[in-house]
Tab-separated table of C-alpha atoms in Angstrom:
chain	number	residue	atom	x	y	z
A	1	MET	CA	147.901	67.224	89.499
A	2	PHE	CA	150.224	66.330	92.072
A	3	ALA	CA	151.537	62.665	97.676
A	4	ALA	CA	151.777	58.133	99.205
A	5	GLN	CA	155.222	57.608	100.091
A	6	SER	CA	157.380	60.107	98.404
A	7	ASN	CA	160.836	60.607	99.776
A	8	ALA	CA	162.595	63.856	99.206
A	9	THR	CA	166.046	63.593	97.656
A	10	ALA	CA	168.366	61.622	99.922
A	11	ARG	CA	171.616	63.115	101.158
A	12	THR	CA	174.768	61.241	100.301
A	13	ALA	CA	176.321	59.188	103.107
A	14	ASP	CA	179.820	60.164	104.225
A	15	PRO	CA	182.888	57.892	104.034
A	16	ILE	CA	182.004	56.161	107.293
A	17	ASP	CA	178.560	55.286	105.909
A	18	ARG	CA	176.709	57.611	108.225
A	19	VAL	CA	173.189	57.927	106.871
A	20	GLU	CA	171.769	61.431	106.970
A	21	PRO	CA	168.048	61.741	107.716
A	22	GLN	CA	165.793	62.129	104.704
A	23	ALA	CA	162.661	64.235	104.550
A	24	ASP	CA	159.442	62.412	103.746
A	25	TYR	CA	155.948	63.601	102.921
A	26	ARG	CA	152.549	62.528	101.730
A	27	ILE	CA	150.266	64.780	99.682
A	28	THR	CA	146.799	63.954	98.438
A	29	LEU	CA	144.657	66.111	96.165
A	30	ASP	CA	140.901	65.553	96.447
A	31	GLY	CA	141.605	62.098	97.874
A	32	ARG	CA	144.165	61.060	95.240
A	33	ASP	CA	147.682	60.343	96.506
A	34	LEU	CA	150.151	62.217	94.313
A	35	SER	CA	153.371	61.918	96.308
A	36	ARG	CA	155.265	59.849	93.774
A	37	LEU	CA	154.246	62.166	90.959
A	38	ILE	CA	155.393	65.220	92.900
A	39	SER	CA	158.673	63.831	94.237
A	40	PRO	CA	160.934	64.405	91.176
A	41	ARG	CA	159.312	67.811	90.550
A	42	LEU	CA	159.361	69.267	94.032
A	43	ILE	CA	161.070	72.641	94.395
A	44	SER	CA	159.721	73.437	97.851
A	45	LEU	CA	156.952	72.478	100.253
A	46	SER	CA	156.195	74.722	103.201
A	47	VAL	CA	153.573	74.413	105.951
A	48	SER	CA	153.038	77.415	108.239
A	49	GLU	CA	151.031	76.871	111.429
A	50	SER	CA	149.882	80.005	113.197
A	51	ARG	CA	148.076	81.027	116.331
A	52	GLY	CA	145.081	83.337	116.197
A	53	ASP	CA	142.891	84.266	113.245
A	54	GLU	CA	145.629	83.710	110.676
A	55	ALA	CA	144.955	80.493	108.775
A	56	ASP	CA	147.501	77.696	108.543
A	57	MET	CA	149.048	77.889	105.084
A	58	LEU	CA	150.493	75.427	102.578
A	59	ASP	CA	152.877	76.650	99.872
A	60	LEU	CA	153.869	74.168	97.171
A	61	VAL	CA	156.238	74.958	94.293
A	62	LEU	CA	156.716	72.406	91.494
A	63	ASP	CA	158.925	72.150	88.406
A	64	ASP	CA	156.717	71.985	85.298
A	65	SER	CA	159.522	72.149	82.728
A	66	ARG	CA	158.100	68.974	81.125
A	67	GLY	CA	154.721	70.625	80.853
A	68	ASP	CA	152.785	67.604	82.094
A	69	LEU	CA	151.361	68.985	85.358
A	70	ALA	CA	147.838	70.356	85.598
A	71	ILE	CA	147.073	73.490	87.580
A	72	PRO	CA	144.836	72.577	90.546
A	73	LYS	CA	141.474	74.273	90.711
A	74	ARG	CA	140.613	76.723	93.422
A	75	GLY	CA	138.644	74.998	96.151
A	76	ALA	CA	140.448	71.669	95.683
A	77	GLU	CA	141.435	69.980	98.967
A	78	ILE	CA	145.016	68.990	99.724
A	79	LYS	CA	145.930	66.806	102.708
A	80	VAL	CA	149.532	66.997	103.912
A	81	ALA	CA	151.678	64.882	106.234
A	82	ILE	CA	155.398	65.516	106.734
A	83	GLY	CA	158.277	63.959	108.644
A	84	TRP	CA	161.436	61.886	108.294
A	85	VAL	CA	161.948	58.596	106.497
A	86	GLY	CA	161.553	55.781	109.019
A	87	ASP	CA	159.370	57.840	111.358
A	88	GLN	CA	155.606	58.165	111.412
A	89	LEU	CA	154.553	61.164	109.355
A	90	ILE	CA	152.927	64.074	111.194
A	91	ASP	CA	149.485	64.935	109.853
A	92	LYS	CA	149.295	68.667	109.203
A	93	GLY	CA	145.662	68.666	108.179
A	94	THR	CA	143.609	69.578	105.154
A	95	PHE	CA	144.077	72.708	103.081
A	96	THR	CA	141.875	74.368	100.478
A	97	VAL	CA	143.541	75.755	97.343
A	98	ASN	CA	142.906	79.488	97.070
A	99	GLU	CA	145.759	80.569	94.793
A	100	ALA	CA	147.500	78.896	91.841
A	101	GLU	CA	150.064	80.336	89.458
A	102	HIS	CA	151.989	79.135	86.392
A	103	SER	CA	155.138	81.075	85.534
A	104	GLY	CA	158.219	80.641	83.390
A	105	THR	CA	160.688	80.102	82.011
A	106	PRO	CA	161.629	77.716	83.516
A	107	ASP	CA	158.004	76.687	83.947
A	108	ILE	CA	156.887	76.509	87.584
A	109	ILE	CA	153.538	75.864	89.253
A	110	THR	CA	152.993	77.609	92.591
A	111	VAL	CA	150.067	76.565	94.788
A	112	ARG	CA	148.942	78.345	97.935
A	113	ALA	CA	146.259	76.821	100.152
A	114	ARG	CA	144.837	77.683	103.561
A	115	SER	CA	143.511	75.435	106.282
A	116	ALA	CA	140.235	73.829	105.286
A	117	SER	CA	137.049	75.318	106.722
A	118	MET	CA	138.665	78.746	106.955
A	119	THR	CA	136.304	79.300	104.049
A	120	ASN	CA	134.621	82.267	102.439
A	121	GLU	CA	131.484	81.612	104.508
A	122	MET	CA	133.466	82.296	107.675
A	123	HIS	CA	134.274	85.723	106.226
A	124	GLU	CA	130.721	86.662	105.200
A	125	ARG	CA	129.379	89.623	107.173
A	126	ARG	CA	126.231	89.177	109.219
A	127	GLU	CA	124.083	90.899	111.857
A	128	LYS	CA	123.607	89.228	115.228
A	129	SER	CA	123.116	90.290	118.831
A	130	TRP	CA	124.091	87.865	121.560
A	131	HIS	CA	122.260	88.226	124.891
A	132	GLY	CA	122.992	86.441	128.161
A	133	GLN	CA	125.020	83.623	126.595
A	134	THR	CA	128.257	81.987	127.620
A	135	ILE	CA	131.310	82.005	125.391
A	136	GLY	CA	130.854	78.258	125.076
A	137	ALA	CA	127.318	78.681	123.722
A	138	ILE	CA	128.410	81.369	121.274
A	139	VAL	CA	131.359	79.359	119.922
A	140	ARG	CA	129.268	76.182	119.645
A	141	ALA	CA	126.562	78.038	117.719
A	142	ILE	CA	129.032	79.452	115.209
A	143	ALA	CA	130.839	76.113	114.894
A	144	GLY	CA	127.525	74.413	114.135
A	145	ARG	CA	126.735	76.960	111.443
A	146	HIS	CA	129.917	75.981	109.595
A	147	ASP	CA	129.834	72.226	110.317
A	148	LEU	CA	132.868	72.473	112.584
A	149	LYS	CA	133.584	70.591	115.793
A	150	PRO	CA	134.089	73.074	118.672
A	151	ALA	CA	137.053	72.749	121.032
A	152	ILE	CA	136.673	75.246	123.877
A	153	GLY	CA	138.697	75.749	127.045
A	154	ASP	CA	136.609	74.872	130.109
A	155	ALA	CA	137.213	78.170	131.915
A	156	LEU	CA	136.436	80.221	128.813
A	157	ALA	CA	133.310	78.212	128.013
A	158	LYS	CA	131.713	79.193	131.344
A	159	ILE	CA	132.188	82.959	130.987
A	160	LEU	CA	128.818	84.700	130.696
A	161	ILE	CA	128.471	87.516	128.160
A	162	ASP	CA	125.581	89.835	129.119
A	163	HIS	CA	125.424	91.422	125.684
A	164	ILE	CA	127.641	91.725	122.625
A	165	ASP	CA	126.762	92.816	119.091
A	166	GLN	CA	128.029	91.283	115.886
A	167	THR	CA	127.280	94.231	113.618
A	168	HIS	CA	128.101	93.871	109.918
A	169	GLU	CA	130.898	91.579	111.021
A	170	SER	CA	131.942	88.130	109.828
A	171	ASP	CA	131.988	85.143	112.162
A	172	MET	CA	135.780	85.057	111.759
A	173	SER	CA	136.172	88.724	112.679
A	174	PHE	CA	133.689	88.480	115.558
A	175	LEU	CA	135.353	85.412	117.101
A	176	THR	CA	138.760	87.028	116.662
A	177	ARG	CA	137.550	90.091	118.566
A	178	LEU	CA	136.029	87.939	121.295
A	179	ALA	CA	139.230	85.887	121.567
A	180	LYS	CA	141.377	88.995	121.885
A	181	ARG	CA	139.121	90.298	124.657
A	182	TYR	CA	139.693	87.128	126.685
A	183	ASP	CA	143.307	86.425	125.607
A	184	ALA	CA	142.349	83.261	123.760
A	185	VAL	CA	143.496	81.358	120.687
A	186	MET	CA	140.813	81.301	117.993
A	187	ASN	CA	141.514	79.260	114.888
A	188	VAL	CA	140.169	76.608	112.564
A	189	LYS	CA	142.287	73.452	112.446
A	190	ASP	CA	141.155	70.633	110.170
A	191	LEU	CA	137.380	70.919	110.766
A	192	ARG	CA	137.780	72.014	114.398
A	193	LEU	CA	136.964	75.465	115.712
A	194	LEU	CA	139.441	76.154	118.497
A	195	PHE	CA	138.826	78.673	121.263
A	196	MET	CA	141.436	78.090	123.959
A	197	PRO	CA	143.366	80.214	126.475
A	198	ILE	CA	146.754	81.327	125.151
A	199	GLY	CA	149.581	79.450	126.814
A	200	THR	CA	147.280	76.853	128.327
A	201	GLY	CA	149.978	74.194	127.890
A	202	LYS	CA	147.458	71.560	126.795
A	203	THR	CA	146.355	69.892	123.586
A	204	VAL	CA	142.802	70.160	122.278
A	205	SER	CA	142.046	66.866	124.032
A	206	GLY	CA	143.265	68.302	127.352
A	207	LYS	CA	146.592	66.443	127.460
A	208	ALA	CA	149.449	68.471	128.985
A	209	LEU	CA	152.162	69.540	126.559
A	210	GLY	CA	155.732	68.743	127.493
A	211	VAL	CA	158.231	71.593	127.490
A	212	LEU	CA	160.414	71.502	124.382
A	213	ALA	CA	164.119	72.020	125.160
A	214	ILE	CA	166.194	73.611	122.369
A	215	THR	CA	169.930	74.263	122.413
A	216	ARG	CA	171.925	76.643	120.255
A	217	ALA	CA	173.528	73.637	118.582
A	218	SER	CA	170.070	72.662	117.279
A	219	GLY	CA	169.846	75.468	114.745
A	220	ASP	CA	171.396	77.795	112.241
A	221	ARG	CA	170.006	81.285	112.832
A	222	HIS	CA	168.287	83.159	115.630
A	223	ARG	CA	166.878	86.615	116.330
A	224	TYR	CA	166.129	87.925	119.814
A	225	HIS	CA	164.285	91.225	120.035
A	226	VAL	CA	163.240	93.408	122.967
A	227	SER	CA	160.821	96.275	122.345
A	228	GLN	CA	159.912	99.242	124.531
A	229	ARG	CA	156.917	100.064	122.323
A	230	GLU	CA	154.604	97.594	124.052
A	231	SER	CA	156.204	97.559	127.504
A	232	TYR	CA	153.223	98.972	129.380
A	233	ALA	CA	153.125	98.566	133.141
A	234	ALA	CA	149.316	98.602	133.308
A	235	VAL	CA	146.163	98.628	131.177
A	236	ARG	CA	143.000	100.668	131.789
A	237	ALA	CA	139.537	99.791	130.428
A	238	HIS	CA	136.371	101.889	130.733
A	239	TYR	CA	132.819	100.715	131.315
A	240	HIS	CA	129.403	102.220	132.072
A	241	SER	CA	127.716	101.623	135.402
A	242	ASN	CA	124.197	100.264	134.881
A	243	SER	CA	122.902	101.874	138.037
A	244	LYS	CA	123.934	105.481	137.401
A	245	GLY	CA	125.188	105.357	133.838
A	246	LYS	CA	128.504	106.848	134.894
A	247	ARG	CA	131.704	106.088	133.002
A	248	LYS	CA	134.098	104.180	135.221
A	249	SER	CA	137.313	102.300	134.700
A	250	VAL	CA	139.390	99.389	135.948
A	251	VAL	CA	143.163	99.071	135.857
A	252	VAL	CA	145.141	95.851	135.612
A	253	GLY	CA	148.781	96.100	136.588
A	254	GLY	CA	148.502	98.661	139.385
A	255	GLU	CA	146.772	102.060	139.771
A	256	ASN	CA	150.034	103.848	140.556
A	257	ASN	CA	151.838	102.891	137.352
A	258	ARG	CA	152.499	105.833	135.063
A	259	ASN	CA	152.997	103.897	131.830
A	260	VAL	CA	149.355	102.898	131.351
A	261	LYS	CA	147.752	101.736	128.096
A	262	VAL	CA	144.111	102.847	127.730
A	263	LEU	CA	141.809	100.636	125.665
A	264	PRO	CA	139.695	102.645	123.159
A	265	GLU	CA	136.477	100.616	123.587
A	266	ASP	CA	133.939	101.181	126.354
A	267	TYR	CA	132.579	97.939	127.819
A	268	PRO	CA	129.024	97.258	129.057
A	269	ASN	CA	130.034	96.274	132.589
A	270	GLU	CA	132.961	95.990	134.972
A	271	ALA	CA	133.488	92.245	134.443
A	272	GLN	CA	133.952	92.584	130.696
A	273	ALA	CA	136.152	95.660	131.106
A	274	ARG	CA	138.375	93.841	133.587
A	275	ALA	CA	138.632	90.789	131.331
A	276	ALA	CA	139.637	92.956	128.369
A	277	ALA	CA	142.210	94.857	130.435
A	278	GLN	CA	143.663	91.620	131.799
A	279	ALA	CA	143.878	90.094	128.312
A	280	GLU	CA	145.623	93.147	126.880
A	281	TYR	CA	147.975	93.329	129.856
A	282	ASP	CA	148.940	89.672	129.420
A	283	ARG	CA	149.467	90.188	125.680
A	284	THR	CA	151.715	93.220	126.151
A	285	GLN	CA	153.772	91.366	128.744
A	286	ARG	CA	154.311	88.398	126.410
A	287	SER	CA	155.233	90.596	123.460
A	288	GLN	CA	157.949	92.532	125.286
A	289	ALA	CA	160.483	90.004	124.026
A	290	THR	CA	160.366	87.789	120.937
A	291	PHE	CA	162.685	85.056	119.737
A	292	GLY	CA	162.991	83.595	116.258
A	293	TYR	CA	164.962	80.416	115.654
A	294	GLU	CA	165.579	78.143	112.673
A	295	LEU	CA	166.220	74.486	113.468
A	296	ALA	CA	168.740	72.896	111.125
A	297	LEU	CA	166.903	69.575	111.328
A	298	ALA	CA	163.142	69.980	111.231
A	299	ARG	CA	160.915	69.101	114.160
A	300	PRO	CA	157.598	68.558	112.337
A	301	GLU	CA	155.854	67.698	115.617
A	302	ILE	CA	156.217	71.294	116.831
A	303	PHE	CA	153.094	73.454	116.603
A	304	PRO	CA	151.866	76.774	118.052
A	305	GLU	CA	151.291	76.974	121.807
A	306	MET	CA	154.093	74.538	122.662
A	307	PRO	CA	156.151	75.776	125.653
A	308	VAL	CA	159.896	76.042	124.986
A	309	THR	CA	163.124	76.539	126.898
A	310	VAL	CA	166.420	77.418	125.182
A	311	SER	CA	170.072	77.223	126.197
A	312	GLY	CA	173.427	78.345	124.839
A	313	PHE	CA	172.461	81.968	124.157
A	314	LYS	CA	172.679	85.114	126.283
A	315	PRO	CA	171.505	84.745	129.920
A	316	GLU	CA	168.359	86.810	129.390
A	317	ILE	CA	167.399	84.591	126.440
A	318	ASP	CA	168.100	81.313	128.241
A	319	GLU	CA	166.270	82.406	131.404
A	320	THR	CA	163.065	83.380	129.601
A	321	PRO	CA	160.278	80.778	129.213
A	322	TRP	CA	159.092	80.847	125.587
A	323	LEU	CA	155.871	79.972	123.771
A	324	VAL	CA	155.647	79.016	120.079
A	325	LYS	CA	153.532	81.561	118.214
A	326	LYS	CA	154.197	80.307	114.673
A	327	ALA	CA	155.969	77.249	113.231
A	328	THR	CA	156.986	76.953	109.569
A	329	HIS	CA	158.204	73.594	108.234
A	330	THR	CA	159.985	73.664	104.858
A	331	ILE	CA	161.212	70.838	102.588
A	332	ASN	CA	163.427	71.801	99.632
A	333	ALA	CA	164.358	70.003	96.436
A	334	ASP	CA	167.825	69.154	97.761
A	335	GLY	CA	166.299	67.229	100.662
A	336	GLY	CA	166.803	70.007	103.183
A	337	PHE	CA	164.128	70.004	105.880
A	338	SER	CA	164.030	72.811	108.446
A	339	THR	CA	161.645	74.323	110.992
A	340	SER	CA	161.474	78.044	111.736
A	341	LEU	CA	159.930	79.161	115.020
A	342	ASP	CA	158.506	82.516	116.061
A	343	MET	CA	158.223	82.678	119.851
A	344	GLU	CA	157.103	85.102	122.539
A	345	MET	CA	157.405	85.208	126.312
A	346	ARG	CA	155.392	82.539	128.087
A	347	ASP	CA	153.317	83.246	131.182
A	348	ASP	CA	155.242	81.761	134.075
A	349	PRO	CA	155.676	82.671	137.763
A	350	THR	CA	159.393	83.193	137.189
A	351	THR	CA	158.995	85.648	134.314
A	352	GLU	CA	158.156	88.712	136.406
A	353	ARG	CA	161.800	89.473	137.051
A	354	HIS	CA	162.460	89.371	133.292
A	355	ARG	CA	159.492	91.632	132.633
A	356	SER	CA	160.679	94.178	135.185
A	357	HIS	CA	164.068	93.981	133.506
A	358	PHE	CA	162.466	94.857	130.134
A	359	ARG	CA	160.398	97.692	131.656
A	360	LYS	CA	163.630	99.241	132.953
A	361	GLY	CA	165.130	99.113	129.501
A	362	GLY	CA	167.473	96.256	130.322
A	363	GLN	CA	169.440	98.241	132.894
């Protein structure tokens, strides 16, 4: 059915011959470039890149009023690159078709695909106990089982896990749980299994990410939200002492804080309890404020984990360091090309004053 150079509909130049940027994309299905076939039929193309266990998603909607398009089979592989005419296209990876729909009238084909290798096998439940292994060893073992290339943060890779059970739990669910315990990003990106610290500010190859500066003039719509629901001042985690078998606890954020979140799970030792408490504390601090923004002109090079600063909004918005949690790039039939960003607070030495501001209810 359906990428090679296929330009989205060009926008008409104004009287002074100013040329508006044109969206461009390349789509291949099972190795066959179908861009030119798709171009006159494109209704919308959307790529959503997420952090965590949520797969990157491709949504493609095509006009089939002529009835000459075939419905792609489930399991077919689609490779996507997007960008602007005249610029190098940004490779967004390989996706596996998991949903296809034909509806009408008018007749439309809708295809939904998720990042390749986020396959059914990753979601199959299994039984496994891990003893005395590092996170690096665990992630590498699971990556090898699914023919994935592991990409693991150095500090995380060295952490020793005395014991952890994977009981009637899929590899995807198990790694997600492990990542949450250590405040890490776990995802599959184009045949790579990523396990990296959240907000590390580096690419998979270890290259530092530059801070993206966005102004209010860059976009159309925004939404800033502050929530008291997750504004805990401390987190407590329980563990059992090996020597006496007593139930003990550790607190991250200060013993004297009254607004304490208690984790429901008991951990096998103090080190794992402290790591879980620290991870949950960091997560609750980041989620105290969120910021959504739609860029009028797409920035296809933006992806989750990029650090961001903004200007032109309220002082508390401009002063907060942000971190991209999700980026959605959308091309429409009229040539419109936009990027929507979901962001949360970024760990930064200067953010404590903003966090204390949120804990006080903004007073």
